[in-house]
Amino acid sequence: MAPSRHDSGNETRPSKFIRKANIFINRFRRNELGTFLIFIAIAFFFWVVQTAREESASDFIVKLTVEDQPQDMVFTTHVPKELKVTISDTNARLSNYGLNNRLDSLSVNFERYADVLGNFRISAAELQSLLMAGLESSTRVVAITPSLIDARFAQTEGRKFPVKLSGTYTVADNYRMRAPQIEPDSIVINAPAAVLDTMQWVYAVSEGRQNMTDTLEETLSLELPLGVKGTPSKVKVMIPVAQYVEKTLGQVEVQVLNEPSNRHLIVFPYSVDLTCLVDFEHYRDITPENFIISVNYDSLQSQVRQGRLPIAVRYIGQPEIVTNVQISPRIAEYVIEKR
């Protein structure tokens, strides 16, 4: 039997009601989730504010620099290069110190803390006062390590010494390294005379490099013992590195040097083959004109074996870009004709 129109209407009404109910529930849930997230955000904000107001202690490494030290004055006992400083304040203030580097360094004047007896002394109270000069009034200095500076210095004479490079440097295959260039190549050393008398040079300290394929430039500190001062305290080092290839030049003419006007020296062969190693970037620049291949007429009298002369080769181009020059043959036979 076919359903009545009344029955069809009853089926439609519950389905519409269910859909509306689901929409209402979903809206309620979304509103509830939004309210929960807002609550979390507010709670987090208050937690951050509360944490920022709480007090705690933190350690900072402060670089110590002695300014205006006379060149002929050197410390003969240890002066620390860094101070470990523990300060106390709110977390917000401590974070601010870390971000703006207000505790990054401390400079002290040599003349202010040096006396005529050769003592350089900064008390714990003075160190704390110097540090507090750059801090907020709410900040407390809890500890300083070392707690005071007590060193000795002496007036010394100065001498100039050459700088040598320490460390091992190697290049990759088919590369070569030229002599290091050090700037400046010598420095003034201030030290007691007994120390200066034992010195010959000063080393620039480097960890070295392995398998280099490019020119190296770096700034290096000097290896100086306690009681020795170098001016300047650092040097710039450049080590040129270049890739090389082999180049062959054939039929390079042999010249005769110092030939008298009444004699003519004829050599066999009249030309040689030449090979050399050339920096890759200068490969096309090298020509036979860059070499002098020659025999010397003046050496005839000194030759043990008559009729033969050694062939000499000399490179006259741009220095250092050509090495390992070889010629073939290396001996020439000759005859002498009268002019």
Short mmCIF file of C-alpha atoms in Angstrom, two decimals:
data_model
loop_
_atom_site.label_atom_id
_atom_site.label_comp_id
_atom_site.label_asym_id
_atom_site.label_seq_id
_atom_site.Cartn_x
_atom_site.Cartn_y
_atom_site.Cartn_z
CA MET A 1 0.00 0.00 0.00
CA ALA A 2 1.35 3.45 -0.93
CA PRO A 3 2.36 5.68 1.99
CA SER A 4 0.09 8.56 2.78
CA ARG A 5 1.15 12.19 2.40
CA HIS A 6 0.79 12.56 6.16
CA ASP A 7 3.37 9.82 6.78
CA SER A 8 5.89 11.44 4.35
CA GLY A 9 5.67 14.74 6.19
CA ASN A 10 6.48 13.02 9.50
CA GLU A 11 9.68 11.56 8.03
CA THR A 12 10.87 14.96 6.70
CA ARG A 13 10.38 16.89 9.95
CA PRO A 14 12.73 14.77 12.14
CA SER A 15 15.56 14.91 9.55
CA LYS A 16 15.41 18.73 9.45
CA PHE A 17 15.38 18.84 13.23
CA ILE A 18 18.45 16.64 13.43
CA ARG A 19 20.36 18.82 10.99
CA LYS A 20 19.53 21.97 12.94
CA ALA A 21 20.54 20.27 16.16
CA ASN A 22 23.90 19.26 14.69
CA ILE A 23 24.53 22.82 13.47
CA PHE A 24 23.77 24.20 16.93
CA ILE A 25 26.02 21.67 18.63
CA ASN A 26 28.91 22.39 16.23
CA ARG A 27 28.59 26.13 16.82
CA PHE A 28 28.58 25.56 20.56
CA ARG A 29 31.68 23.40 20.31
CA ARG A 30 33.51 25.98 18.18
CA ASN A 31 32.63 28.72 20.63
CA GLU A 32 33.76 26.51 23.46
CA LEU A 33 37.10 25.81 21.69
CA GLY A 34 37.62 29.53 21.02
CA THR A 35 36.92 30.34 24.64
CA PHE A 36 39.39 27.67 25.73
CA LEU A 37 42.13 29.02 23.44
CA ILE A 38 41.58 32.57 24.70
CA PHE A 39 41.86 31.28 28.25
CA ILE A 40 45.13 29.51 27.40
CA ALA A 41 46.55 32.68 25.79
CA ILE A 42 45.64 34.81 28.81
CA ALA A 43 47.14 32.24 31.17
CA PHE A 44 50.35 32.12 29.11
CA PHE A 45 50.60 35.92 29.11
CA PHE A 46 50.27 36.10 32.90
CA TRP A 47 52.82 33.27 33.25
CA VAL A 48 55.33 35.17 31.07
CA VAL A 49 54.78 38.37 33.06
CA GLN A 50 55.15 36.53 36.36
CA THR A 51 58.29 34.71 35.18
CA ALA A 52 59.85 37.93 33.91
CA ARG A 53 59.35 39.53 37.34
CA GLU A 54 60.94 36.66 39.21
CA GLU A 55 64.54 37.10 40.33
CA SER A 56 67.35 34.72 39.47
CA ALA A 57 71.13 34.68 38.94
CA SER A 58 73.03 34.25 35.68
CA ASP A 59 76.69 33.96 34.63
CA PHE A 60 78.33 36.20 32.03
CA ILE A 61 81.82 36.05 30.49
CA VAL A 62 83.28 39.57 30.37
CA LYS A 63 86.31 40.30 28.18
CA LEU A 64 88.91 42.33 30.11
CA THR A 65 91.00 44.88 28.17
CA VAL A 66 93.86 47.00 29.57
CA GLU A 67 93.92 50.33 27.72
CA ASP A 68 96.72 52.89 27.25
CA GLN A 69 99.48 50.49 28.27
CA PRO A 70 102.87 52.02 27.31
CA GLN A 71 104.64 50.09 24.58
CA ASP A 72 107.73 49.52 26.72
CA MET A 73 105.71 48.15 29.66
CA VAL A 74 104.98 44.41 29.75
CA PHE A 75 103.23 42.27 32.33
CA THR A 76 105.58 39.74 33.90
CA THR A 77 102.76 37.92 35.72
CA HIS A 78 99.37 36.79 34.49
CA VAL A 79 96.55 39.24 33.79
CA PRO A 80 93.24 37.48 33.02
CA LYS A 81 91.71 38.14 29.63
CA GLU A 82 88.21 37.26 30.85
CA LEU A 83 86.15 37.59 34.00
CA LYS A 84 83.31 35.28 34.99
CA VAL A 85 80.63 37.51 36.51
CA THR A 86 77.50 36.27 38.27
CA ILE A 87 74.71 38.85 38.61
CA SER A 88 71.21 38.73 40.12
CA ASP A 89 68.10 40.54 38.88
CA THR A 90 64.73 39.84 37.29
CA ASN A 91 64.66 37.38 34.41
CA ALA A 92 63.58 40.17 32.09
CA ARG A 93 66.58 42.31 33.03
CA LEU A 94 69.00 39.40 32.70
CA SER A 95 67.64 38.59 29.25
CA ASN A 96 68.09 42.22 28.27
CA TYR A 97 71.76 42.13 29.35
CA GLY A 98 72.31 39.08 27.19
CA LEU A 99 70.63 40.61 24.14
CA ASN A 100 72.31 44.04 24.14
CA ASN A 101 75.82 42.84 25.16
CA ARG A 102 76.08 45.31 28.03
CA LEU A 103 78.25 42.80 29.90
CA ASP A 104 80.34 41.83 26.91
CA SER A 105 83.56 43.67 27.82
CA LEU A 106 85.26 45.77 30.50
CA SER A 107 88.08 48.23 29.78
CA VAL A 108 90.47 49.43 32.50
CA ASN A 109 93.12 52.13 32.27
CA PHE A 110 96.73 51.03 32.82
CA GLU A 111 97.95 54.25 34.44
CA ARG A 112 95.09 54.34 36.95
CA TYR A 113 95.93 50.98 38.51
CA ALA A 114 99.73 50.88 38.03
CA ASP A 115 102.16 52.17 40.65
CA VAL A 116 105.82 53.17 40.54
CA LEU A 117 106.90 49.86 42.07
CA GLY A 118 105.66 47.83 39.10
CA ASN A 119 102.36 46.65 40.63
CA PHE A 120 99.07 46.55 38.71
CA ARG A 121 96.24 45.94 41.16
CA ILE A 122 92.45 46.18 40.92
CA SER A 123 90.65 45.22 44.14
CA ALA A 124 87.45 43.22 44.30
CA ALA A 125 85.48 46.29 45.37
CA GLU A 126 86.89 48.31 42.47
CA LEU A 127 86.10 45.55 39.97
CA GLN A 128 82.53 45.42 41.25
CA SER A 129 82.25 49.21 41.00
CA LEU A 130 83.54 49.17 37.41
CA LEU A 131 81.01 46.50 36.43
CA MET A 132 78.11 48.21 38.18
CA ALA A 133 78.79 51.40 36.21
CA GLY A 134 77.24 49.70 33.18
CA LEU A 135 74.35 47.98 35.00
CA GLU A 136 70.96 48.99 36.35
CA SER A 137 70.63 49.97 40.01
CA SER A 138 68.44 46.93 40.68
CA THR A 139 71.17 44.53 39.58
CA ARG A 140 73.45 42.89 42.16
CA VAL A 141 76.91 41.50 41.42
CA VAL A 142 76.94 38.15 43.22
CA ALA A 143 80.44 36.94 42.34
CA ILE A 144 83.47 37.79 40.18
CA THR A 145 86.11 35.24 39.16
CA PRO A 146 88.92 36.07 39.63
CA SER A 147 87.79 38.28 42.50
CA LEU A 148 90.75 40.70 42.12
CA ILE A 149 93.61 41.43 39.72
CA ASP A 150 97.11 41.54 41.17
CA ALA A 151 99.88 41.53 38.55
CA ARG A 152 103.43 42.78 38.03
CA PHE A 153 104.88 44.71 35.10
CA ALA A 154 108.30 45.89 34.02
CA GLN A 155 109.80 48.40 31.64
CA THR A 156 111.69 46.70 28.84
CA GLU A 157 113.68 47.49 25.73
CA GLY A 158 112.33 46.77 22.25
CA ARG A 159 113.90 44.89 19.34
CA LYS A 160 112.61 43.94 15.92
CA PHE A 161 112.25 40.26 15.00
CA PRO A 162 111.08 38.53 11.80
CA VAL A 163 107.78 36.65 11.83
CA LYS A 164 107.60 32.99 10.83
CA LEU A 165 104.50 30.95 10.13
CA SER A 166 103.76 27.84 12.18
CA GLY A 167 101.40 25.05 11.15
CA THR A 168 101.39 22.58 8.27
CA TYR A 169 99.90 23.52 4.91
CA THR A 170 99.34 21.12 2.03
CA VAL A 171 97.67 21.46 -1.37
CA ALA A 172 95.53 19.08 -3.41
CA ASP A 173 96.85 17.19 -6.42
CA ASN A 174 97.78 19.40 -9.39
CA TYR A 175 97.97 22.48 -7.17
CA ARG A 176 101.03 24.24 -5.82
CA MET A 177 101.66 26.66 -3.01
CA ARG A 178 103.92 29.68 -3.17
CA ALA A 179 105.83 31.27 -0.32
CA PRO A 180 103.56 32.76 2.38
CA GLN A 181 103.28 36.55 2.46
CA ILE A 182 103.22 37.95 6.01
CA GLU A 183 102.20 41.54 6.74
CA PRO A 184 104.04 42.93 8.60
CA ASP A 185 106.96 40.53 8.13
CA SER A 186 108.64 41.70 11.35
CA ILE A 187 107.41 43.14 14.65
CA VAL A 188 108.81 44.99 17.66
CA ILE A 189 109.20 42.80 20.72
CA ASN A 190 109.35 44.31 24.21
CA ALA A 191 110.76 41.98 26.85
CA PRO A 192 113.53 41.82 29.45
CA ALA A 193 116.99 41.79 27.87
CA ALA A 194 117.61 38.23 29.07
CA VAL A 195 114.57 37.09 27.09
CA LEU A 196 115.38 39.12 23.97
CA ASP A 197 118.87 37.60 23.84
CA THR A 198 117.37 34.12 23.43
CA MET A 199 114.99 35.06 20.58
CA GLN A 200 115.61 34.84 16.83
CA TRP A 201 112.10 35.18 15.42
CA VAL A 202 108.41 35.17 16.39
CA TYR A 203 105.86 32.58 15.31
CA ALA A 204 102.40 33.38 13.97
CA VAL A 205 100.20 30.61 15.32
CA SER A 206 98.05 28.65 12.86
CA GLU A 207 96.25 25.30 12.84
CA GLY A 208 97.38 24.82 9.24
CA ARG A 209 95.29 23.63 6.28
CA GLN A 210 95.13 20.41 4.27
CA ASN A 211 94.41 19.84 0.56
CA MET A 212 94.04 23.52 -0.27
CA THR A 213 92.69 24.47 -3.70
CA ASP A 214 92.48 28.24 -3.30
CA THR A 215 94.56 31.11 -1.96
CA LEU A 216 94.30 31.39 1.83
CA GLU A 217 94.08 34.68 3.74
CA GLU A 218 93.85 34.82 7.53
CA THR A 219 94.74 36.98 10.52
CA LEU A 220 96.90 35.19 13.09
CA SER A 221 97.94 35.88 16.66
CA LEU A 222 101.57 35.70 17.74
CA GLU A 223 102.98 33.02 20.01
CA LEU A 224 104.42 35.11 22.84
CA PRO A 225 105.38 33.89 26.34
CA LEU A 226 104.45 35.72 29.54
CA GLY A 227 106.41 38.95 29.96
CA VAL A 228 106.78 39.44 26.18
CA LYS A 229 104.78 42.00 24.22
CA GLY A 230 104.57 42.20 20.44
CA THR A 231 103.57 45.28 18.45
CA PRO A 232 101.38 44.64 16.55
CA SER A 233 99.92 41.61 18.32
CA LYS A 234 98.54 40.05 15.11
CA VAL A 235 99.68 39.67 11.49
CA LYS A 236 97.92 39.05 8.19
CA VAL A 237 99.01 36.00 6.23
CA MET A 238 98.33 35.17 2.57
CA ILE A 239 99.35 31.84 1.05
CA PRO A 240 98.94 31.86 -2.76
CA VAL A 241 97.65 28.59 -4.20
CA ALA A 242 97.29 27.92 -7.93
CA GLN A 243 96.35 24.99 -10.14
CA TYR A 244 99.04 23.98 -12.62
CA VAL A 245 99.19 22.10 -15.92
CA GLU A 246 102.03 20.82 -18.07
CA LYS A 247 102.88 22.73 -21.23
CA THR A 248 105.13 21.60 -24.09
CA LEU A 249 106.91 23.93 -26.47
CA GLY A 250 108.61 22.34 -29.47
CA GLN A 251 111.50 23.60 -31.62
CA VAL A 252 112.75 26.35 -29.30
CA GLU A 253 115.90 27.81 -30.91
CA VAL A 254 119.29 27.43 -29.23
CA GLN A 255 121.25 30.71 -29.03
CA VAL A 256 125.01 31.11 -28.84
CA LEU A 257 126.25 33.53 -26.19
CA ASN A 258 129.58 35.41 -26.14
CA GLU A 259 130.52 34.37 -29.65
CA PRO A 260 133.67 36.25 -30.85
CA SER A 261 133.54 38.34 -34.01
CA ASN A 262 136.04 36.14 -35.89
CA ARG A 263 134.44 32.81 -35.05
CA HIS A 264 131.08 31.22 -35.69
CA LEU A 265 129.81 28.41 -33.49
CA ILE A 266 127.40 26.01 -35.18
CA VAL A 267 125.41 23.79 -32.79
CA PHE A 268 123.48 20.58 -33.38
CA PRO A 269 120.61 20.44 -32.78
CA TYR A 270 119.73 24.07 -33.39
CA SER A 271 116.49 23.74 -31.38
CA VAL A 272 115.14 21.76 -28.42
CA ASP A 273 111.81 20.64 -27.02
CA LEU A 274 110.80 22.28 -23.74
CA THR A 275 108.25 21.23 -21.09
CA CYS A 276 107.27 23.09 -17.94
CA LEU A 277 104.55 23.39 -15.31
CA VAL A 278 102.41 26.51 -15.73
CA ASP A 279 99.71 28.10 -13.60
CA PHE A 280 96.43 27.18 -15.30
CA GLU A 281 95.29 30.80 -15.70
CA HIS A 282 98.56 31.70 -17.51
CA TYR A 283 98.70 28.67 -19.79
CA ARG A 284 98.12 30.64 -23.00
CA ASP A 285 100.53 33.40 -21.99
CA ILE A 286 103.64 31.20 -22.07
CA THR A 287 105.51 31.21 -25.42
CA PRO A 288 109.05 30.36 -26.59
CA GLU A 289 109.91 34.06 -26.13
CA ASN A 290 109.67 33.52 -22.37
CA PHE A 291 112.78 31.31 -22.41
CA ILE A 292 116.43 31.72 -23.34
CA ILE A 293 117.92 28.43 -24.56
CA SER A 294 121.65 28.84 -25.02
CA VAL A 295 125.18 27.51 -25.16
CA ASN A 296 128.10 29.65 -24.01
CA TYR A 297 131.13 30.05 -26.25
CA ASP A 298 133.27 31.01 -23.20
CA SER A 299 132.80 27.54 -21.75
CA LEU A 300 134.60 25.82 -24.65
CA GLN A 301 137.96 25.80 -22.86
CA SER A 302 136.49 24.17 -19.73
CA GLN A 303 134.76 21.31 -21.48
CA VAL A 304 136.31 17.89 -20.82
CA ARG A 305 134.74 16.33 -23.85
CA GLN A 306 135.59 18.29 -26.96
CA GLY A 307 132.82 18.84 -29.44
CA ARG A 308 129.97 18.91 -26.89
CA LEU A 309 128.43 21.73 -24.86
CA PRO A 310 125.70 21.78 -22.18
CA ILE A 311 122.50 23.59 -23.16
CA ALA A 312 121.25 26.04 -20.54
CA VAL A 313 117.67 27.24 -20.08
CA ARG A 314 116.46 30.40 -18.35
CA TYR A 315 112.91 31.61 -17.85
CA ILE A 316 112.50 35.38 -18.30
CA GLY A 317 108.74 35.80 -17.89
CA GLN A 318 106.53 36.65 -14.94
CA PRO A 319 108.10 35.12 -11.83
CA GLU A 320 106.69 32.07 -10.05
CA ILE A 321 104.07 31.08 -12.63
CA VAL A 322 106.46 28.65 -14.38
CA THR A 323 108.39 25.85 -12.65
CA ASN A 324 110.02 22.50 -13.44
CA VAL A 325 111.44 23.60 -16.78
CA GLN A 326 112.95 20.67 -18.72
CA ILE A 327 114.61 20.55 -22.15
CA SER A 328 115.50 17.72 -24.50
CA PRO A 329 118.23 17.21 -25.48
CA ARG A 330 120.43 18.83 -22.82
CA ILE A 331 123.73 18.47 -24.72
CA ALA A 332 124.62 20.04 -28.07
CA GLU A 333 127.41 19.10 -30.47
CA TYR A 334 129.20 21.90 -32.25
CA VAL A 335 131.72 22.93 -34.86
CA ILE A 336 133.62 26.19 -35.13
CA GLU A 337 133.97 28.13 -38.37
CA LYS A 338 136.18 31.11 -39.08
CA ARG A 339 134.38 34.22 -40.25
#
